[in-house]
Amino acid sequence: MASERENFNLFGPSYLTPIDWNNSHHRKSIAASLVQGVYTLECDRKQNRQGPQALAPAWWEFFNFGLTQVLVDDDDKSYFGAIYEFRFPYPYPNHIGQGPPRYVIAFRGTTNKSGNRTQDYKLNLQFIVNNLEKSPRFQAGMEAVRNTVHKANGPGNAWLAGHSTGSSIALLIGRNMVKMGMYILNFRLMYQEVICTSIIGLFNKYVINHLKTDFNLFRLNYFNLS
């Protein structure tokens, strides 16, 4: 049975109409939604939800992204990451200032569910002993990011986003890209759940106008090794 938190119509930030790409709060909540899309993709897979029953697509389609690639763990076949592409012609037409990314690479974190625990906890241990860069998930993610940045004609057209151990993977990938002279905007989820987007999604637009929509779930980073 699906968790209500997987349902974008109940918990997603559907009040973001229209989207202001110059607004940092909008960008952060979109990044949070794309990470939630990875979690929901894995739930769709495990519960065999396909077609109209699938809940994951709403988390990216609402923001005009399409799913171009799913990152799969070779051992347990779980979905741990996703690559999204903005659907409108690129570069974004008639737009001044900060525009949407052409691609977003998002990574989920640990899920305490049957079928995921073994590989997810193994990844946690690799993080604890500072061995995350040798994990298959990091290596697959690194390759996917390099290929995506090449397609995007540079790192300025791509975002990284991650939660929990997924944020650690995104951080390490970003650092490695910096060593190659490429700086990627990185949204790192700080708390244990993607809940801020979900909670705000429960309120109607009249209440939203009186809420502070400063999502503290993410720290916005430009990697700087200096």
PDB file of C-alpha atoms in Angstrom:
ATOM      1  CA  MET A   1       0.000   0.000   0.000  1.00  0.00           C
ATOM      2  CA  ALA A   2       1.331   3.429  -0.966  1.00  0.00           C
ATOM      3  CA  SER A   3       2.331   5.923   1.684  1.00  0.00           C
ATOM      4  CA  GLU A   4       0.487   9.228   1.446  1.00  0.00           C
ATOM      5  CA  ARG A   5       3.856  10.960   1.344  1.00  0.00           C
ATOM      6  CA  GLU A   6       4.481   9.376  -2.050  1.00  0.00           C
ATOM      7  CA  ASN A   7       1.454  11.168  -3.508  1.00  0.00           C
ATOM      8  CA  PHE A   8       2.409  14.490  -5.071  1.00  0.00           C
ATOM      9  CA  ASN A   9      -1.187  15.726  -5.099  1.00  0.00           C
ATOM     10  CA  LEU A  10      -1.298  15.400  -1.306  1.00  0.00           C
ATOM     11  CA  PHE A  11       2.235  16.305  -0.286  1.00  0.00           C
ATOM     12  CA  GLY A  12       3.937  18.005  -3.220  1.00  0.00           C
ATOM     13  CA  PRO A  13       4.484  21.785  -3.544  1.00  0.00           C
ATOM     14  CA  SER A  14       1.713  22.216  -6.106  1.00  0.00           C
ATOM     15  CA  TYR A  15       1.339  25.854  -5.024  1.00  0.00           C
ATOM     16  CA  LEU A  16       4.428  26.698  -7.136  1.00  0.00           C
ATOM     17  CA  THR A  17       2.451  28.151 -10.018  1.00  0.00           C
ATOM     18  CA  PRO A  18       3.984  29.857 -11.797  1.00  0.00           C
ATOM     19  CA  ILE A  19       7.544  28.784 -11.083  1.00  0.00           C
ATOM     20  CA  ASP A  20       9.982  31.611 -10.500  1.00  0.00           C
ATOM     21  CA  TRP A  21      13.419  30.260 -11.369  1.00  0.00           C
ATOM     22  CA  ASN A  22      14.990  33.383  -9.844  1.00  0.00           C
ATOM     23  CA  ASN A  23      13.465  32.469  -6.472  1.00  0.00           C
ATOM     24  CA  SER A  24      15.852  30.355  -4.381  1.00  0.00           C
ATOM     25  CA  HIS A  25      12.951  28.876  -2.384  1.00  0.00           C
ATOM     26  CA  HIS A  26      11.325  27.647  -5.582  1.00  0.00           C
ATOM     27  CA  ARG A  27      14.578  26.110  -6.775  1.00  0.00           C
ATOM     28  CA  LYS A  28      15.139  24.352  -3.442  1.00  0.00           C
ATOM     29  CA  SER A  29      11.636  22.907  -3.282  1.00  0.00           C
ATOM     30  CA  ILE A  30      11.934  21.677  -6.875  1.00  0.00           C
ATOM     31  CA  ALA A  31      15.225  19.964  -6.025  1.00  0.00           C
ATOM     32  CA  ALA A  32      13.526  18.382  -2.985  1.00  0.00           C
ATOM     33  CA  SER A  33      10.700  17.128  -5.172  1.00  0.00           C
ATOM     34  CA  LEU A  34      13.097  15.541  -7.660  1.00  0.00           C
ATOM     35  CA  VAL A  35      14.833  13.708  -4.820  1.00  0.00           C
ATOM     36  CA  GLN A  36      11.438  12.556  -3.555  1.00  0.00           C
ATOM     37  CA  GLY A  37      10.813  11.352  -7.093  1.00  0.00           C
ATOM     38  CA  VAL A  38      13.730   8.914  -6.727  1.00  0.00           C
ATOM     39  CA  TYR A  39      12.337   7.529  -3.466  1.00  0.00           C
ATOM     40  CA  THR A  40       8.909   7.114  -5.056  1.00  0.00           C
ATOM     41  CA  LEU A  41      10.410   5.504  -8.155  1.00  0.00           C
ATOM     42  CA  GLU A  42      11.871   2.793  -5.933  1.00  0.00           C
ATOM     43  CA  CYS A  43       8.515   2.325  -4.187  1.00  0.00           C
ATOM     44  CA  ASP A  44       6.776   2.076  -7.567  1.00  0.00           C
ATOM     45  CA  ARG A  45       9.261  -0.589  -8.623  1.00  0.00           C
ATOM     46  CA  LYS A  46       8.853  -2.670  -5.476  1.00  0.00           C
ATOM     47  CA  GLN A  47       5.066  -2.479  -5.535  1.00  0.00           C
ATOM     48  CA  ASN A  48       4.876  -2.979  -9.299  1.00  0.00           C
ATOM     49  CA  ARG A  49       2.982   0.276  -9.825  1.00  0.00           C
ATOM     50  CA  GLN A  50       3.036   1.025 -13.538  1.00  0.00           C
ATOM     51  CA  GLY A  51       1.205   3.292 -15.942  1.00  0.00           C
ATOM     52  CA  PRO A  52      -1.597   5.290 -14.294  1.00  0.00           C
ATOM     53  CA  GLN A  53      -0.869   3.613 -10.934  1.00  0.00           C
ATOM     54  CA  ALA A  54       2.706   4.926 -10.784  1.00  0.00           C
ATOM     55  CA  LEU A  55       3.083   7.791  -8.305  1.00  0.00           C
ATOM     56  CA  ALA A  56       6.627   8.896  -9.086  1.00  0.00           C
ATOM     57  CA  PRO A  57       6.136  10.793 -12.401  1.00  0.00           C
ATOM     58  CA  ALA A  58       4.098  13.575 -10.816  1.00  0.00           C
ATOM     59  CA  TRP A  59       7.119  14.612  -8.752  1.00  0.00           C
ATOM     60  CA  TRP A  60       8.990  15.716 -11.875  1.00  0.00           C
ATOM     61  CA  GLU A  61       6.309  16.244 -14.523  1.00  0.00           C
ATOM     62  CA  PHE A  62       4.702  19.053 -12.526  1.00  0.00           C
ATOM     63  CA  PHE A  63       7.921  21.030 -13.002  1.00  0.00           C
ATOM     64  CA  ASN A  64       8.227  20.164 -16.703  1.00  0.00           C
ATOM     65  CA  PHE A  65      11.004  17.615 -16.341  1.00  0.00           C
ATOM     66  CA  GLY A  66      11.225  14.252 -18.013  1.00  0.00           C
ATOM     67  CA  LEU A  67      12.968  11.146 -16.706  1.00  0.00           C
ATOM     68  CA  THR A  68      15.873  10.241 -18.979  1.00  0.00           C
ATOM     69  CA  GLN A  69      17.734   7.629 -16.924  1.00  0.00           C
ATOM     70  CA  VAL A  70      17.313   5.605 -13.741  1.00  0.00           C
ATOM     71  CA  LEU A  71      20.451   4.630 -11.806  1.00  0.00           C
ATOM     72  CA  VAL A  72      20.184   1.002 -10.681  1.00  0.00           C
ATOM     73  CA  ASP A  73      22.155  -0.836  -8.014  1.00  0.00           C
ATOM     74  CA  ASP A  74      23.657  -3.917  -9.667  1.00  0.00           C
ATOM     75  CA  ASP A  75      23.348  -6.031  -6.507  1.00  0.00           C
ATOM     76  CA  ASP A  76      19.764  -5.530  -5.313  1.00  0.00           C
ATOM     77  CA  LYS A  77      18.425  -3.896  -8.519  1.00  0.00           C
ATOM     78  CA  SER A  78      17.042  -0.975  -6.525  1.00  0.00           C
ATOM     79  CA  TYR A  79      16.730   2.524  -7.942  1.00  0.00           C
ATOM     80  CA  PHE A  80      19.097   4.877  -6.125  1.00  0.00           C
ATOM     81  CA  GLY A  81      19.261   7.809  -8.516  1.00  0.00           C
ATOM     82  CA  ALA A  82      17.654   9.478 -11.494  1.00  0.00           C
ATOM     83  CA  ILE A  83      18.541  11.916 -14.250  1.00  0.00           C
ATOM     84  CA  TYR A  84      15.912  14.445 -15.259  1.00  0.00           C
ATOM     85  CA  GLU A  85      15.864  16.685 -18.327  1.00  0.00           C
ATOM     86  CA  PHE A  86      13.961  19.948 -18.617  1.00  0.00           C
ATOM     87  CA  ARG A  87      11.393  19.557 -21.373  1.00  0.00           C
ATOM     88  CA  PHE A  88      11.215  23.029 -22.851  1.00  0.00           C
ATOM     89  CA  PRO A  89      13.631  24.177 -25.567  1.00  0.00           C
ATOM     90  CA  TYR A  90      17.023  24.988 -24.135  1.00  0.00           C
ATOM     91  CA  PRO A  91      18.246  27.593 -23.399  1.00  0.00           C
ATOM     92  CA  TYR A  92      15.014  28.700 -21.721  1.00  0.00           C
ATOM     93  CA  PRO A  93      13.410  31.314 -24.027  1.00  0.00           C
ATOM     94  CA  ASN A  94      12.582  34.889 -23.013  1.00  0.00           C
ATOM     95  CA  HIS A  95      14.029  34.499 -19.528  1.00  0.00           C
ATOM     96  CA  ILE A  96      16.136  36.964 -17.578  1.00  0.00           C
ATOM     97  CA  GLY A  97      18.349  35.869 -14.697  1.00  0.00           C
ATOM     98  CA  GLN A  98      18.488  32.385 -13.194  1.00  0.00           C
ATOM     99  CA  GLY A  99      16.883  29.824 -15.467  1.00  0.00           C
ATOM    100  CA  PRO A 100      16.033  26.151 -15.061  1.00  0.00           C
ATOM    101  CA  PRO A 101      18.796  23.580 -15.359  1.00  0.00           C
ATOM    102  CA  ARG A 102      18.876  21.461 -18.456  1.00  0.00           C
ATOM    103  CA  TYR A 103      19.555  18.358 -16.330  1.00  0.00           C
ATOM    104  CA  VAL A 104      19.207  17.388 -12.674  1.00  0.00           C
ATOM    105  CA  ILE A 105      20.932  14.310 -11.237  1.00  0.00           C
ATOM    106  CA  ALA A 106      19.268  13.271  -7.971  1.00  0.00           C
ATOM    107  CA  PHE A 107      20.179  10.604  -5.408  1.00  0.00           C
ATOM    108  CA  ARG A 108      18.022   9.094  -2.694  1.00  0.00           C
ATOM    109  CA  GLY A 109      19.287   8.081   0.726  1.00  0.00           C
ATOM    110  CA  THR A 110      18.736   5.118   3.029  1.00  0.00           C
ATOM    111  CA  THR A 111      15.388   3.364   3.138  1.00  0.00           C
ATOM    112  CA  ASN A 112      14.641   1.047   6.033  1.00  0.00           C
ATOM    113  CA  LYS A 113      12.530  -1.355   4.010  1.00  0.00           C
ATOM    114  CA  SER A 114      12.747  -4.998   3.090  1.00  0.00           C
ATOM    115  CA  GLY A 115      14.760  -5.454  -0.059  1.00  0.00           C
ATOM    116  CA  ASN A 116      16.733  -2.237   0.464  1.00  0.00           C
ATOM    117  CA  ARG A 117      18.317  -2.607   3.884  1.00  0.00           C
ATOM    118  CA  THR A 118      21.324  -4.726   2.944  1.00  0.00           C
ATOM    119  CA  GLN A 119      22.756  -2.487   0.230  1.00  0.00           C
ATOM    120  CA  ASP A 120      21.636   0.773   1.839  1.00  0.00           C
ATOM    121  CA  TYR A 121      23.208  -0.105   5.190  1.00  0.00           C
ATOM    122  CA  LYS A 122      26.339  -1.335   3.439  1.00  0.00           C
ATOM    123  CA  LEU A 123      26.594   2.088   1.817  1.00  0.00           C
ATOM    124  CA  ASN A 124      26.179   3.714   5.233  1.00  0.00           C
ATOM    125  CA  LEU A 125      29.092   1.671   6.561  1.00  0.00           C
ATOM    126  CA  GLN A 126      31.240   2.676   3.617  1.00  0.00           C
ATOM    127  CA  PHE A 127      30.440   6.290   4.429  1.00  0.00           C
ATOM    128  CA  ILE A 128      31.392   5.807   8.100  1.00  0.00           C
ATOM    129  CA  VAL A 129      34.790   4.327   7.224  1.00  0.00           C
ATOM    130  CA  ASN A 130      35.393   6.999   4.573  1.00  0.00           C
ATOM    131  CA  ASN A 131      35.233   4.498   1.737  1.00  0.00           C
ATOM    132  CA  LEU A 132      32.218   5.819  -0.163  1.00  0.00           C
ATOM    133  CA  GLU A 133      34.190   6.584  -3.314  1.00  0.00           C
ATOM    134  CA  LYS A 134      34.835   2.869  -3.810  1.00  0.00           C
ATOM    135  CA  SER A 135      31.141   1.984  -3.698  1.00  0.00           C
ATOM    136  CA  PRO A 136      29.438   0.885  -6.937  1.00  0.00           C
ATOM    137  CA  ARG A 137      26.736   3.505  -6.437  1.00  0.00           C
ATOM    138  CA  PHE A 138      29.243   6.334  -6.274  1.00  0.00           C
ATOM    139  CA  GLN A 139      31.085   5.036  -9.318  1.00  0.00           C
ATOM    140  CA  ALA A 140      27.867   4.675 -11.321  1.00  0.00           C
ATOM    141  CA  GLY A 141      26.776   8.139 -10.219  1.00  0.00           C
ATOM    142  CA  MET A 142      30.117   9.677 -11.133  1.00  0.00           C
ATOM    143  CA  GLU A 143      29.987   8.210 -14.623  1.00  0.00           C
ATOM    144  CA  ALA A 144      26.382   9.372 -15.079  1.00  0.00           C
ATOM    145  CA  VAL A 145      27.253  12.921 -14.010  1.00  0.00           C
ATOM    146  CA  ARG A 146      30.263  13.119 -16.333  1.00  0.00           C
ATOM    147  CA  ASN A 147      28.152  11.945 -19.269  1.00  0.00           C
ATOM    148  CA  THR A 148      25.314  14.301 -18.382  1.00  0.00           C
ATOM    149  CA  VAL A 149      27.581  17.336 -18.044  1.00  0.00           C
ATOM    150  CA  HIS A 150      29.013  16.523 -21.465  1.00  0.00           C
ATOM    151  CA  LYS A 151      25.509  16.424 -22.961  1.00  0.00           C
ATOM    152  CA  ALA A 152      24.584  19.634 -21.148  1.00  0.00           C
ATOM    153  CA  ASN A 153      27.529  21.475 -22.741  1.00  0.00           C
ATOM    154  CA  GLY A 154      29.017  22.287 -19.376  1.00  0.00           C
ATOM    155  CA  PRO A 155      28.344  22.009 -15.633  1.00  0.00           C
ATOM    156  CA  GLY A 156      26.475  25.323 -15.523  1.00  0.00           C
ATOM    157  CA  ASN A 157      23.470  23.621 -17.093  1.00  0.00           C
ATOM    158  CA  ALA A 158      23.208  20.828 -14.514  1.00  0.00           C
ATOM    159  CA  TRP A 159      22.245  20.426 -10.860  1.00  0.00           C
ATOM    160  CA  LEU A 160      23.144  17.796  -8.313  1.00  0.00           C
ATOM    161  CA  ALA A 161      20.682  16.951  -5.533  1.00  0.00           C
ATOM    162  CA  GLY A 162      20.739  14.343  -2.795  1.00  0.00           C
ATOM    163  CA  HIS A 163      19.394  13.339   0.590  1.00  0.00           C
ATOM    164  CA  SER A 164      21.033  11.370   3.397  1.00  0.00           C
ATOM    165  CA  THR A 165      23.728   9.116   1.914  1.00  0.00           C
ATOM    166  CA  GLY A 166      22.584  10.386  -1.463  1.00  0.00           C
ATOM    167  CA  SER A 167      23.738  13.862  -0.454  1.00  0.00           C
ATOM    168  CA  SER A 168      27.137  12.400   0.433  1.00  0.00           C
ATOM    169  CA  ILE A 169      27.372  10.826  -2.999  1.00  0.00           C
ATOM    170  CA  ALA A 170      26.426  14.155  -4.598  1.00  0.00           C
ATOM    171  CA  LEU A 171      29.029  15.959  -2.475  1.00  0.00           C
ATOM    172  CA  LEU A 172      31.828  13.588  -3.470  1.00  0.00           C
ATOM    173  CA  ILE A 173      30.849  13.757  -7.122  1.00  0.00           C
ATOM    174  CA  GLY A 174      30.835  17.537  -6.945  1.00  0.00           C
ATOM    175  CA  ARG A 175      34.289  17.600  -5.398  1.00  0.00           C
ATOM    176  CA  ASN A 176      35.647  15.309  -8.077  1.00  0.00           C
ATOM    177  CA  MET A 177      34.115  17.499 -10.770  1.00  0.00           C
ATOM    178  CA  VAL A 178      35.772  20.546  -9.203  1.00  0.00           C
ATOM    179  CA  LYS A 179      39.131  18.782  -9.466  1.00  0.00           C
ATOM    180  CA  MET A 180      38.431  18.639 -13.188  1.00  0.00           C
ATOM    181  CA  GLY A 181      37.647  22.355 -13.230  1.00  0.00           C
ATOM    182  CA  MET A 182      33.855  21.966 -13.357  1.00  0.00           C
ATOM    183  CA  TYR A 183      31.616  23.543 -10.709  1.00  0.00           C
ATOM    184  CA  ILE A 184      28.097  22.149 -10.332  1.00  0.00           C
ATOM    185  CA  LEU A 185      25.280  23.644  -8.299  1.00  0.00           C
ATOM    186  CA  ASN A 186      24.517  21.185  -5.499  1.00  0.00           C
ATOM    187  CA  PHE A 187      21.433  20.882  -3.309  1.00  0.00           C
ATOM    188  CA  ARG A 188      22.146  18.776  -0.223  1.00  0.00           C
ATOM    189  CA  LEU A 189      19.265  17.629   1.934  1.00  0.00           C
ATOM    190  CA  MET A 190      20.208  17.999   5.566  1.00  0.00           C
ATOM    191  CA  TYR A 191      17.472  16.275   7.570  1.00  0.00           C
ATOM    192  CA  GLN A 192      16.287  12.696   7.693  1.00  0.00           C
ATOM    193  CA  GLU A 193      13.101  13.054   5.664  1.00  0.00           C
ATOM    194  CA  VAL A 194      11.922  15.027   2.675  1.00  0.00           C
ATOM    195  CA  ILE A 195       9.133  16.472   4.818  1.00  0.00           C
ATOM    196  CA  CYS A 196       9.140  20.228   4.405  1.00  0.00           C
ATOM    197  CA  THR A 197       7.869  20.047   0.849  1.00  0.00           C
ATOM    198  CA  SER A 198       5.314  17.469   1.924  1.00  0.00           C
ATOM    199  CA  ILE A 199       3.965  19.430   4.879  1.00  0.00           C
ATOM    200  CA  ILE A 200       3.570  22.652   2.949  1.00  0.00           C
ATOM    201  CA  GLY A 201       1.799  20.744   0.221  1.00  0.00           C
ATOM    202  CA  LEU A 202      -0.989  19.979   2.688  1.00  0.00           C
ATOM    203  CA  PHE A 203      -1.983  23.631   3.080  1.00  0.00           C
ATOM    204  CA  ASN A 204      -4.109  25.603   0.637  1.00  0.00           C
ATOM    205  CA  LYS A 205      -2.799  28.627  -1.220  1.00  0.00           C
ATOM    206  CA  TYR A 206      -4.364  31.091   1.209  1.00  0.00           C
ATOM    207  CA  VAL A 207      -2.415  29.602   4.096  1.00  0.00           C
ATOM    208  CA  ILE A 208       0.748  29.361   2.013  1.00  0.00           C
ATOM    209  CA  ASN A 209       0.734  33.119   1.492  1.00  0.00           C
ATOM    210  CA  HIS A 210       1.265  33.542   5.233  1.00  0.00           C
ATOM    211  CA  LEU A 211       3.897  30.877   5.665  1.00  0.00           C
ATOM    212  CA  LYS A 212       7.608  31.353   5.517  1.00  0.00           C
ATOM    213  CA  THR A 213       8.648  29.062   2.706  1.00  0.00           C
ATOM    214  CA  ASP A 214      12.297  29.003   3.604  1.00  0.00           C
ATOM    215  CA  PHE A 215      13.056  25.320   3.145  1.00  0.00           C
ATOM    216  CA  ASN A 216      15.816  24.475   5.575  1.00  0.00           C
ATOM    217  CA  LEU A 217      16.069  20.992   4.087  1.00  0.00           C
ATOM    218  CA  PHE A 218      18.764  22.029   1.687  1.00  0.00           C
ATOM    219  CA  ARG A 219      22.065  23.804   1.813  1.00  0.00           C
ATOM    220  CA  LEU A 220      22.837  25.441  -1.508  1.00  0.00           C
ATOM    221  CA  ASN A 221      26.475  24.884  -2.376  1.00  0.00           C
ATOM    222  CA  TYR A 222      28.948  25.958  -4.937  1.00  0.00           C
ATOM    223  CA  PHE A 223      31.956  23.802  -4.296  1.00  0.00           C
ATOM    224  CA  ASN A 224      35.059  25.801  -3.528  1.00  0.00           C
ATOM    225  CA  LEU A 225      38.298  24.045  -2.803  1.00  0.00           C
ATOM    226  CA  SER A 226      40.274  27.187  -2.127  1.00  0.00           C
TER     227      SER A 226
END
